Amino acid sequence: YQPIAEESDEEPFNLETAESFSFAARTDGKLETESTKKNDSSPQIKRNSSYFRSLAAACLLLLSIFATGFSIFSKRVPIPFRQGDKFGYSKWSKQIVIGAKYDAAFPFAEKRAVVKNADKFGFIDHAGREIIPLEYDAAESFADGLAKVAKTIDGRKKFGFINIHGHPIIPLVYEDARSFSEDLAAVKANGKWSVIDREGNQFVPFKYDWIDDFSDGLAAVRIENKYGYIDKSGNPTIAPVFDRAKKFFDSRAPVQKDGKAFFIDKSGNESMPFKYETAESFSEGLAMVTRQGKSGFIDENGAEWIPFQYEDNQSGFSEGLAVVKLGGKYGFIDRSGKTVIPFKYSSAEQIKNNLSLVITDDGKEFYIGNDGTEFYSPAP
């Protein structure tokens, strides 16, 4: 979730995104592919294969237990709850624990949550204490111990970063910024973008027209209307020759060139011989792609996994669910393509920490849970 008061440079492929709605405009897994070789003439190989299969099964069980435990724990964290035109926080049972008094409220991250009143942003803790005053013109959730904030200085909005205690760690001197990812953040000055570390050290020249978040050790960049990639040392690793580019996941990234989208590896070579109109990054072993105006999901071998029938091309799987559009409405499907949350919202965001921000036809924004629970009720 990116509760920010002003939108930054356009993200690639971001033509019609469900993230275009929000309380305030904002700046912004793996399928198991088993390939086992059996040798029936070797009892020792059979025993080893059985051992490794048992070990893999045990690991999957542990991961499942961990994921279930994390889900249960995360559901204990206060959840943004809408009551009338105000927001507070409730338990998953909808028992209100922090009164509805904010114009906007966002999910907790690192034991802090962004709230907004009278066009000013600040942070509260689980008890509802405003531990960082509502004094900022923009603020994003904490990531890696730092949060992006902005204030108007000399008539212009300036961005910087604070720690969980509200102390400025990186001064508010930038025209724009992205949140930290892999201990690095893109920042903008004099109309160009660079990259800084957590101490504010700059090691990439301010020469790019746009820089994305780092993922898999690389970040997409735009220069002279073409996209390429740089590594965490700022070195260009893939030349800017693409019309669009998105994040790397599992060592591959979707790019677009000459009206076709496809996937490349970290050397910049085409890694999948399939051409699409648009493509999203792989997430949880699947990628959403568009063909003849309809979107569906492919697996890591390029095989169709979920049929091409959806009207939206800006989503991927997150926490086992994907938000998709069908019949003009958004809903959520699981990895089998089964509808989990009905198609009834005019916009919806990806699930994160069991929650999604949605908007209804009458313009109401509120959060829903990954089980379809709507954290909204009319004013009494």
XYZ file of C-alpha atoms in Angstrom:
380
model
C 0.000 0.000 0.000
C 1.344 3.416 -0.966
C -0.570 6.196 0.791
C 1.058 9.181 -0.843
C -0.418 12.510 -1.755
C 1.035 12.935 -5.200
C 1.678 10.619 -8.093
C 5.206 10.216 -9.456
C 6.397 9.415 -12.957
C 4.368 6.865 -14.892
C 5.151 3.227 -14.243
C 5.532 0.990 -17.292
C 2.470 -0.923 -18.490
C 0.427 1.250 -16.110
C -2.274 2.256 -18.588
C -5.415 1.235 -16.717
C -4.451 0.173 -13.218
C -6.647 -0.651 -10.266
C -4.209 1.366 -8.168
C -5.378 4.610 -9.771
C -7.919 5.031 -6.979
C -6.952 5.738 -3.377
C -7.683 7.961 -0.434
C -5.149 10.338 -1.939
C -3.337 10.142 -5.272
C -0.064 8.328 -4.782
C 3.456 8.155 -6.200
C 3.446 5.700 -6.497
C 5.526 -18.896 -5.317
C 6.675 -20.563 -7.638
C 4.959 -23.487 -9.316
C 6.662 -26.682 -8.403
C 8.185 -28.143 -11.540
C 9.390 -31.588 -10.582
C 11.967 -33.125 -12.840
C 13.254 -36.292 -11.215
C 15.320 -38.916 -12.906
C 14.648 -42.490 -11.802
C 16.884 -45.458 -12.270
C 15.011 -48.647 -11.457
C 18.201 -50.687 -11.514
C 19.762 -48.782 -8.612
C 18.250 -49.399 -5.160
C 20.524 -46.724 -3.698
C 19.153 -44.093 -6.085
C 15.649 -45.166 -5.198
C 16.354 -44.722 -1.529
C 17.929 -41.323 -2.104
C 15.015 -40.190 -4.267
C 12.564 -41.316 -1.597
C 14.579 -39.493 1.039
C 14.645 -36.234 -0.890
C 10.941 -36.459 -1.695
C 10.228 -36.953 2.000
C 12.489 -34.031 2.856
C 10.768 -31.832 0.271
C 7.363 -32.814 1.625
C 8.488 -31.972 5.159
C 9.773 -28.563 3.999
C 6.475 -27.829 2.238
C 4.598 -28.792 5.393
C 6.754 -26.474 7.486
C 6.229 -23.653 4.999
C 2.480 -24.235 5.081
C 2.485 -24.181 8.890
C 4.560 -20.992 8.872
C 2.263 -19.301 6.333
C -0.803 -20.282 8.351
C 0.787 -18.986 11.538
C 1.749 -15.714 9.848
C -1.794 -15.293 8.535
C -3.266 -15.861 11.989
C -0.799 -13.435 13.558
C -1.319 -10.751 10.909
C -5.076 -10.933 11.428
C -4.539 -9.896 15.049
C -3.106 -6.548 13.918
C -5.700 -3.711 13.918
C -7.382 -3.356 10.528
C -8.504 -0.064 8.911
C -12.276 0.085 9.361
C -14.645 2.553 7.742
C -17.625 3.891 9.670
C -19.592 6.466 7.730
C -17.068 8.904 6.274
C -14.355 8.292 8.890
C -11.787 5.585 9.483
C -10.563 3.837 12.570
C -9.242 0.360 13.306
C -10.986 -2.823 14.285
C -10.272 -6.463 14.973
C -11.007 -9.046 12.273
C -14.294 -9.592 14.122
C -15.105 -5.907 13.399
C -14.868 -4.966 17.065
C -13.559 -1.390 16.923
C -10.332 -0.832 18.865
C -9.406 2.662 17.589
C -12.298 5.046 17.064
C -13.304 6.215 13.589
C -11.841 9.722 13.515
C -9.527 9.857 10.492
C -10.202 10.966 6.933
C -8.025 8.074 5.754
C -6.273 5.170 7.430
C -3.856 2.615 6.023
C -2.709 -0.853 7.128
C -0.010 -1.289 9.737
C 3.552 -1.916 8.598
C 6.378 -2.375 11.083
C 3.987 -1.542 13.964
C 3.136 1.843 12.477
C 0.185 2.964 10.348
C -0.269 6.064 8.210
C -3.365 8.132 9.015
C -4.658 11.362 7.519
C -6.722 14.274 8.770
C -7.216 17.732 7.245
C -4.818 16.850 4.400
C -1.991 16.074 6.839
C -0.376 12.668 7.323
C 1.150 11.094 10.416
C 1.627 7.719 12.098
C -0.065 5.865 14.938
C 0.837 2.727 16.901
C -1.358 -0.282 17.701
C -2.833 1.546 20.690
C -3.908 4.491 18.554
C -1.284 6.881 19.905
C -0.182 9.451 17.334
C 3.502 8.791 17.780
C 4.531 10.784 14.707
C 2.473 13.980 14.410
C 0.085 14.583 11.514
C 2.285 17.252 9.981
C 3.302 15.856 6.593
C 1.833 16.664 3.195
C 2.525 13.079 2.077
C 3.584 9.844 3.723
C 4.044 6.200 2.818
C 4.090 3.111 4.988
C 7.352 2.018 6.596
C 9.620 -0.263 4.595
C 12.943 -1.526 5.920
C 12.646 0.776 8.931
C 12.223 3.970 6.912
C 9.169 5.839 5.634
C 8.963 8.320 2.800
C 7.418 11.641 3.831
C 7.030 15.088 2.284
C 6.516 18.664 3.413
C 5.982 21.874 1.471
C 9.158 23.928 1.745
C 9.424 27.336 0.068
C 6.255 26.576 -1.862
C 7.449 23.222 -3.225
C 6.879 19.712 -1.944
C 10.114 18.079 -0.788
C 10.610 14.396 -0.007
C 12.835 12.610 2.475
C 12.802 9.687 4.921
C 12.169 9.273 8.655
C 12.713 6.343 11.023
C 10.062 4.687 13.203
C 10.615 7.328 15.891
C 9.913 10.152 13.465
C 13.519 11.344 13.260
C 14.655 12.584 9.830
C 17.260 10.146 8.509
C 17.466 11.468 4.958
C 16.653 15.203 4.681
C 13.552 16.404 2.842
C 15.396 17.777 -0.173
C 14.151 15.697 -3.119
C 11.487 16.551 -5.692
C 10.160 12.994 -5.506
C 11.189 9.608 -4.164
C 10.253 5.946 -4.092
C 10.189 3.823 -0.944
C 13.179 1.676 -0.032
C 13.500 -1.733 -1.619
C 16.519 -3.992 -1.118
C 18.060 -1.175 0.996
C 17.971 1.286 -1.917
C 15.570 4.031 -2.994
C 15.165 6.067 -6.170
C 15.086 9.857 -5.682
C 14.520 12.800 -7.996
C 16.304 16.159 -8.161
C 16.424 18.779 -10.901
C 14.059 16.699 -12.998
C 16.253 13.568 -13.026
C 16.379 10.364 -10.969
C 19.204 8.717 -9.038
C 19.551 6.067 -6.303
C 20.521 6.461 -2.634
C 21.297 3.990 0.146
C 19.912 4.038 3.698
C 22.489 6.619 4.768
C 21.503 8.922 1.927
C 24.645 8.282 -0.102
C 24.136 8.758 -3.830
C 25.995 6.420 -6.170
C 24.062 6.747 -9.436
C 24.228 9.982 -11.477
C 21.057 12.079 -11.674
C 20.554 11.287 -15.341
C 17.542 8.980 -15.602
C 14.002 10.043 -16.463
C 12.613 7.380 -14.114
C 13.871 4.537 -11.894
C 11.771 1.679 -10.529
C 12.217 -0.197 -7.223
C 15.012 -2.749 -7.039
C 13.936 -6.382 -7.300
C 16.146 -9.418 -7.819
C 19.097 -7.035 -7.606
C 18.065 -4.974 -10.658
C 15.938 -1.890 -11.286
C 14.276 -0.762 -14.488
C 15.309 2.701 -15.680
C 14.092 5.032 -18.399
C 16.343 7.324 -20.397
C 15.460 9.069 -23.657
C 12.110 7.226 -23.715
C 13.725 3.785 -23.654
C 13.878 1.284 -20.796
C 16.780 -0.808 -19.559
C 18.142 -2.045 -16.223
C 20.864 -1.135 -13.721
C 22.325 -3.220 -10.890
C 22.711 -2.222 -7.228
C 26.080 -0.627 -7.967
C 24.474 1.634 -10.562
C 26.063 -0.177 -13.485
C 23.931 -0.527 -16.647
C 23.379 -4.265 -17.094
C 20.733 -4.331 -19.831
C 20.819 -1.598 -22.469
C 17.826 0.784 -22.709
C 16.242 -0.606 -25.861
C 12.722 -1.461 -24.691
C 9.507 0.538 -24.924
C 8.399 -0.677 -21.474
C 9.965 -2.686 -18.649
C 8.873 -4.124 -15.320
C 10.446 -5.734 -12.262
C 12.527 -8.891 -12.239
C 11.200 -11.843 -10.272
C 12.718 -15.307 -10.367
C 15.406 -13.994 -12.729
C 13.025 -12.911 -15.500
C 11.194 -9.689 -16.303
C 8.483 -8.659 -18.765
C 9.423 -6.032 -21.322
C 7.688 -4.527 -24.317
C 9.099 -3.694 -27.728
C 7.465 -2.931 -31.053
C 4.006 -3.532 -29.610
C 4.794 -6.988 -28.213
C 5.492 -8.035 -24.632
C 7.828 -10.905 -23.759
C 10.192 -12.021 -20.985
C 13.938 -11.553 -20.705
C 16.602 -13.014 -18.423
C 19.211 -11.027 -16.504
C 21.470 -10.956 -19.539
C 18.749 -9.216 -21.535
C 18.098 -12.254 -23.706
C 14.580 -13.371 -24.540
C 13.841 -16.208 -22.122
C 10.407 -17.259 -23.364
C 9.466 -17.508 -27.055
C 5.943 -16.209 -26.500
C 4.645 -12.838 -27.650
C 1.846 -10.981 -25.889
C 0.277 -7.542 -25.975
C 1.110 -6.884 -22.304
C 2.744 -8.919 -19.555
C 3.125 -8.681 -15.781
C 6.018 -9.922 -13.669
C 5.911 -13.490 -12.424
C 4.423 -13.824 -8.959
C 3.929 -17.061 -7.074
C 4.885 -19.000 -10.181
C 2.360 -17.376 -12.540
C 2.303 -14.281 -14.747
C -0.684 -12.391 -16.128
C -0.408 -11.715 -19.842
C -2.777 -10.262 -22.433
C -3.575 -11.732 -25.829
C -6.173 -10.292 -28.232
C -7.403 -7.931 -25.534
C -8.051 -10.653 -22.939
C -5.888 -11.480 -19.931
C -5.021 -14.824 -18.428
C -2.155 -16.517 -16.596
C 0.765 -18.590 -17.822
C 3.144 -20.791 -15.861
C 6.931 -20.630 -15.916
C 7.041 -22.770 -19.063
C 4.719 -20.417 -20.923
C 1.772 -22.817 -20.800
C -1.723 -21.402 -20.273
C -2.645 -21.923 -16.629
C -5.815 -19.826 -16.266
C -7.854 -19.091 -19.437
C -7.654 -15.769 -21.273
C -11.004 -14.257 -20.318
C -10.321 -11.280 -18.052
C -10.564 -7.595 -18.925
C -7.741 -6.287 -16.776
C -4.011 -6.649 -17.341
C -2.444 -5.048 -14.287
C -2.418 -7.768 -11.677
C -0.602 -10.824 -10.437
C -0.945 -13.302 -7.618
C -0.328 -12.163 -4.066
C -0.884 -14.340 -1.017
C -2.585 -16.950 -3.153
C -5.149 -14.634 -4.780
C -5.235 -12.408 -7.856
C -7.540 -9.452 -8.453
C -9.059 -9.653 -11.940
C -11.796 -7.884 -13.886
C -14.731 -9.614 -15.501
C -17.991 -8.119 -16.747
C -16.775 -4.651 -15.787
C -16.252 -5.604 -12.120
C -13.294 -6.675 -10.018
C -13.116 -9.817 -7.932
C -10.509 -12.319 -6.734
C -9.554 -15.779 -7.986
C -7.261 -18.466 -6.626
C -4.536 -20.292 -8.547
C -7.030 -22.761 -9.962
C -9.065 -19.896 -11.445
C -11.886 -20.392 -8.939
C -13.700 -17.206 -7.841
C -12.999 -16.609 -4.153
C -14.366 -13.056 -3.766
C -17.268 -12.136 -6.104
C -16.932 -9.714 -9.016
C -18.688 -6.683 -7.527
C -16.138 -3.883 -7.059
C -15.420 -1.042 -9.460
C -11.739 -1.108 -8.432
C -9.560 -3.270 -6.213
C -5.920 -3.598 -5.191
C -3.813 -6.699 -4.745
C -4.071 -8.585 -1.465
C -1.331 -7.609 0.973
C -1.195 -8.819 4.565
C -4.648 -10.381 4.082
C -6.227 -7.064 2.970
C -7.260 -5.277 -0.222
C -8.466 -1.709 -0.698
C -11.615 -1.655 -2.855
C -14.058 0.911 -4.179
C -17.763 0.367 -4.848
C -20.016 1.800 -7.550
C -21.211 4.503 -5.160
C -17.644 5.663 -4.564
C -17.094 4.124 -1.135
C -13.536 3.039 -0.344
C -12.787 0.499 2.355
C -10.764 -2.629 3.022
C -11.800 -6.201 2.561
C -10.158 -9.337 3.931
C -8.857 -12.239 1.897
C -12.016 -14.111 2.944
C -14.278 -11.354 1.568
C -14.963 -9.684 4.940
C -15.833 -6.019 4.323
C -14.476 -3.660 6.963
C -17.161 -1.072 6.468
C -20.427 -0.186 8.176
C -22.710 2.859 7.896
C -22.518 5.506 10.574
C -24.884 4.649 13.479
